[in-house]
Amino acid sequence: MRQSLFYILMIFQGMVYSQQMNNQLLSEIIHKHADTINGETGNWKFIHQNVLMICVTDEQNNRMRIISPITESKNLDEDLLLDTLTANFHSALDVKYAISNGILWSAYVHPLKELTPEQAEDAISQVYYAAKTFGTTFSSTKLIFGGKSINAQENDQKLEPEEKKLKRF
């Protein structure tokens, strides 16, 4: 009896966690966080805390991305590009900085079906912070890979915040 109950609980747990992300659920999450939203299913353009974001999905190929334009790539000098690549390793976490069509983007890319609602909400937050902190801390959260927060690093090193090195959209 006890073993049967264990198996039933395991099956139920698998059913609870097997909910797959789709465009309808993702749309609900985006609407919850968007100040304004335009577009159609699978291709949304929205504003989150005054930052333009775009979410594109491909259900057939199980892909999604949430992106935010930061600046034209011609505004980036060699030092800023190097800082950006370094941030991709240390402080951008699940979001990456990427260049496409002459634009620098904050980008979160993930398989759609495996995305949880919590991950989708976190993705919106990380894309937002990576776009807002570009040129200063280059971070998508307060955490920097390796365990130290940005605030802790600044306190240890007594750093003054850098001035922004570029013009934004």
mmCIF file of C-alpha atoms in Angstrom:
data_model
loop_
_atom_site.group_PDB
_atom_site.id
_atom_site.type_symbol
_atom_site.label_atom_id
_atom_site.label_comp_id
_atom_site.label_asym_id
_atom_site.label_seq_id
_atom_site.Cartn_x
_atom_site.Cartn_y
_atom_site.Cartn_z
ATOM 1 C CA MET A 1 0.000 0.000 0.000
ATOM 2 C CA ARG A 2 2.740 2.418 0.977
ATOM 3 C CA GLN A 3 4.685 1.677 -2.194
ATOM 4 C CA SER A 4 1.560 2.218 -4.338
ATOM 5 C CA LEU A 5 0.983 5.595 -2.712
ATOM 6 C CA PHE A 6 4.594 6.533 -3.434
ATOM 7 C CA TYR A 7 4.193 5.696 -7.143
ATOM 8 C CA ILE A 8 0.916 7.628 -7.388
ATOM 9 C CA LEU A 9 2.581 10.679 -5.822
ATOM 10 C CA MET A 10 5.519 10.415 -8.232
ATOM 11 C CA ILE A 11 3.186 10.227 -11.242
ATOM 12 C CA PHE A 12 1.154 13.190 -9.966
ATOM 13 C CA GLN A 13 4.317 15.221 -9.396
ATOM 14 C CA GLY A 14 5.456 14.494 -12.944
ATOM 15 C CA MET A 15 2.093 15.650 -14.286
ATOM 16 C CA VAL A 16 2.290 18.916 -12.319
ATOM 17 C CA TYR A 17 5.772 19.743 -13.601
ATOM 18 C CA SER A 18 5.143 18.576 -17.158
ATOM 19 C CA GLN A 19 3.027 21.594 -18.091
ATOM 20 C CA GLN A 20 4.626 22.874 -21.256
ATOM 21 C CA MET A 21 5.023 26.530 -22.091
ATOM 22 C CA ASN A 22 3.143 27.664 -25.157
ATOM 23 C CA ASN A 23 2.239 30.971 -26.801
ATOM 24 C CA GLN A 24 -0.985 31.348 -24.823
ATOM 25 C CA LEU A 25 0.678 30.986 -21.419
ATOM 26 C CA LEU A 26 3.641 33.135 -22.462
ATOM 27 C CA SER A 27 1.238 35.815 -23.694
ATOM 28 C CA GLU A 28 -0.433 35.887 -20.272
ATOM 29 C CA ILE A 29 2.957 36.314 -18.571
ATOM 30 C CA ILE A 30 4.005 39.113 -20.928
ATOM 31 C CA HIS A 31 0.670 40.909 -20.488
ATOM 32 C CA LYS A 32 1.179 40.712 -16.716
ATOM 33 C CA HIS A 33 4.550 42.513 -16.973
ATOM 34 C CA ALA A 34 3.997 44.835 -19.930
ATOM 35 C CA ASP A 35 3.116 48.496 -19.570
ATOM 36 C CA THR A 36 1.978 48.454 -23.219
ATOM 37 C CA ILE A 37 1.936 45.632 -25.732
ATOM 38 C CA ASN A 38 1.494 45.277 -29.497
ATOM 39 C CA GLY A 39 1.844 42.467 -31.979
ATOM 40 C CA GLU A 40 0.311 39.089 -32.414
ATOM 41 C CA THR A 41 0.674 35.627 -30.983
ATOM 42 C CA GLY A 42 4.310 34.564 -31.127
ATOM 43 C CA ASN A 43 5.582 38.041 -31.997
ATOM 44 C CA TRP A 44 5.024 40.601 -29.260
ATOM 45 C CA LYS A 45 6.541 44.067 -28.904
ATOM 46 C CA PHE A 46 6.075 45.471 -25.414
ATOM 47 C CA ILE A 47 7.325 48.085 -22.973
ATOM 48 C CA HIS A 48 8.448 46.956 -19.522
ATOM 49 C CA GLN A 49 9.402 49.785 -17.150
ATOM 50 C CA ASN A 50 10.154 52.117 -20.084
ATOM 51 C CA VAL A 51 12.330 49.537 -21.873
ATOM 52 C CA LEU A 52 11.301 48.223 -25.294
ATOM 53 C CA MET A 53 11.252 44.434 -25.495
ATOM 54 C CA ILE A 54 10.398 41.967 -28.208
ATOM 55 C CA CYS A 55 9.399 38.349 -27.684
ATOM 56 C CA VAL A 56 9.475 35.987 -30.651
ATOM 57 C CA THR A 57 8.496 32.334 -30.480
ATOM 58 C CA ASP A 58 8.498 29.381 -32.837
ATOM 59 C CA GLU A 59 6.304 26.640 -31.354
ATOM 60 C CA GLN A 60 7.036 24.229 -34.207
ATOM 61 C CA ASN A 61 10.795 24.379 -33.586
ATOM 62 C CA ASN A 62 10.492 24.836 -29.808
ATOM 63 C CA ARG A 63 12.321 28.176 -29.592
ATOM 64 C CA MET A 64 11.712 31.537 -27.965
ATOM 65 C CA ARG A 65 13.657 34.691 -27.344
ATOM 66 C CA ILE A 66 13.080 37.895 -25.465
ATOM 67 C CA ILE A 67 15.271 40.739 -26.664
ATOM 68 C CA SER A 68 15.742 44.449 -26.058
ATOM 69 C CA PRO A 69 17.631 46.856 -28.347
ATOM 70 C CA ILE A 70 20.354 48.816 -26.545
ATOM 71 C CA THR A 71 22.250 50.862 -29.132
ATOM 72 C CA GLU A 72 23.575 50.784 -32.662
ATOM 73 C CA SER A 73 26.727 48.685 -32.863
ATOM 74 C CA LYS A 74 28.598 51.577 -34.517
ATOM 75 C CA ASN A 75 28.443 53.342 -31.104
ATOM 76 C CA LEU A 76 30.637 50.639 -29.543
ATOM 77 C CA ASP A 77 34.380 51.126 -29.300
ATOM 78 C CA GLU A 78 36.844 48.270 -28.806
ATOM 79 C CA ASP A 79 36.950 48.658 -25.003
ATOM 80 C CA LEU A 80 33.175 48.604 -24.739
ATOM 81 C CA LEU A 81 32.991 45.485 -26.919
ATOM 82 C CA LEU A 82 35.569 43.791 -24.695
ATOM 83 C CA ASP A 83 33.608 44.783 -21.576
ATOM 84 C CA THR A 84 30.483 43.355 -23.205
ATOM 85 C CA LEU A 85 32.104 40.001 -23.956
ATOM 86 C CA THR A 86 33.489 39.852 -20.415
ATOM 87 C CA ALA A 87 30.005 40.554 -19.043
ATOM 88 C CA ASN A 88 28.617 37.638 -21.058
ATOM 89 C CA PHE A 89 30.885 35.402 -18.997
ATOM 90 C CA HIS A 90 30.556 37.024 -15.555
ATOM 91 C CA SER A 91 27.572 39.267 -14.969
ATOM 92 C CA ALA A 92 24.981 38.829 -17.724
ATOM 93 C CA LEU A 93 24.014 35.366 -16.378
ATOM 94 C CA ASP A 94 21.117 33.922 -18.451
ATOM 95 C CA VAL A 95 20.984 36.957 -20.748
ATOM 96 C CA LYS A 96 23.652 37.620 -23.343
ATOM 97 C CA TYR A 97 24.652 40.722 -25.231
ATOM 98 C CA ALA A 98 24.539 40.123 -28.976
ATOM 99 C CA ILE A 99 24.836 42.096 -32.190
ATOM 100 C CA SER A 100 22.460 41.576 -35.110
ATOM 101 C CA ASN A 101 21.648 43.846 -38.029
ATOM 102 C CA GLY A 102 23.799 46.649 -36.640
ATOM 103 C CA ILE A 103 22.066 46.668 -33.234
ATOM 104 C CA LEU A 104 23.394 45.571 -29.848
ATOM 105 C CA TRP A 105 20.722 43.554 -28.029
ATOM 106 C CA SER A 106 20.130 42.140 -24.585
ATOM 107 C CA ALA A 107 18.916 38.627 -25.432
ATOM 108 C CA TYR A 108 17.418 35.681 -23.565
ATOM 109 C CA VAL A 109 17.062 32.521 -25.686
ATOM 110 C CA HIS A 110 15.446 29.300 -24.442
ATOM 111 C CA PRO A 111 13.525 26.245 -25.661
ATOM 112 C CA LEU A 112 9.867 27.264 -25.467
ATOM 113 C CA LYS A 113 8.216 24.080 -24.145
ATOM 114 C CA GLU A 114 10.723 23.629 -21.322
ATOM 115 C CA LEU A 115 10.389 27.244 -20.145
ATOM 116 C CA THR A 116 8.599 27.562 -16.804
ATOM 117 C CA PRO A 117 6.453 30.565 -15.903
ATOM 118 C CA GLU A 118 9.043 31.553 -13.297
ATOM 119 C CA GLN A 119 11.823 31.413 -15.906
ATOM 120 C CA ALA A 120 9.766 33.547 -18.305
ATOM 121 C CA GLU A 121 9.245 36.196 -15.628
ATOM 122 C CA ASP A 122 12.925 36.041 -14.708
ATOM 123 C CA ALA A 123 13.853 36.373 -18.392
ATOM 124 C CA ILE A 124 11.885 39.616 -18.693
ATOM 125 C CA SER A 125 13.632 40.932 -15.584
ATOM 126 C CA GLN A 126 17.107 39.900 -16.750
ATOM 127 C CA VAL A 127 16.652 41.368 -20.240
ATOM 128 C CA TYR A 128 15.474 44.595 -18.621
ATOM 129 C CA TYR A 129 18.425 44.837 -16.208
ATOM 130 C CA ALA A 130 21.021 43.904 -18.828
ATOM 131 C CA ALA A 131 19.697 46.665 -21.086
ATOM 132 C CA LYS A 132 19.558 49.230 -18.256
ATOM 133 C CA THR A 133 23.014 48.449 -16.845
ATOM 134 C CA PHE A 134 24.837 48.256 -20.181
ATOM 135 C CA GLY A 135 27.866 50.531 -20.061
ATOM 136 C CA THR A 136 28.041 50.498 -16.260
ATOM 137 C CA THR A 137 27.759 47.181 -14.378
ATOM 138 C CA PHE A 138 26.692 45.085 -17.425
ATOM 139 C CA SER A 139 24.571 42.908 -15.164
ATOM 140 C CA SER A 140 21.241 41.158 -15.529
ATOM 141 C CA THR A 141 20.776 40.816 -11.749
ATOM 142 C CA LYS A 142 22.622 41.860 -8.604
ATOM 143 C CA LEU A 143 24.405 38.493 -8.648
ATOM 144 C CA ILE A 144 27.690 38.083 -10.487
ATOM 145 C CA PHE A 145 28.752 34.538 -11.377
ATOM 146 C CA GLY A 146 31.076 33.342 -8.669
ATOM 147 C CA GLY A 147 28.807 34.310 -5.797
ATOM 148 C CA LYS A 148 29.481 37.982 -5.118
ATOM 149 C CA SER A 149 26.854 40.612 -5.626
ATOM 150 C CA ILE A 150 27.643 43.808 -7.486
ATOM 151 C CA ASN A 151 27.160 45.769 -4.274
ATOM 152 C CA ALA A 152 29.640 43.548 -2.424
ATOM 153 C CA GLN A 153 32.223 43.922 -5.177
ATOM 154 C CA GLU A 154 31.828 47.695 -5.214
ATOM 155 C CA ASN A 155 32.251 47.804 -1.426
ATOM 156 C CA ASP A 156 35.360 45.586 -1.566
ATOM 157 C CA GLN A 157 36.985 47.582 -4.356
ATOM 158 C CA LYS A 158 35.584 51.019 -3.429
ATOM 159 C CA LEU A 159 34.735 51.642 -7.071
ATOM 160 C CA GLU A 160 33.075 54.756 -8.353
ATOM 161 C CA PRO A 161 30.344 54.045 -10.910
ATOM 162 C CA GLU A 162 31.521 54.620 -14.467
ATOM 163 C CA GLU A 163 29.825 57.154 -16.673
ATOM 164 C CA LYS A 164 27.835 55.644 -19.471
ATOM 165 C CA LYS A 165 30.007 55.341 -22.565
ATOM 166 C CA LEU A 166 27.361 55.450 -25.258
ATOM 167 C CA LYS A 167 24.159 56.995 -26.363
ATOM 168 C CA ARG A 168 21.016 54.914 -26.005
ATOM 169 C CA PHE A 169 18.041 54.592 -28.305
#
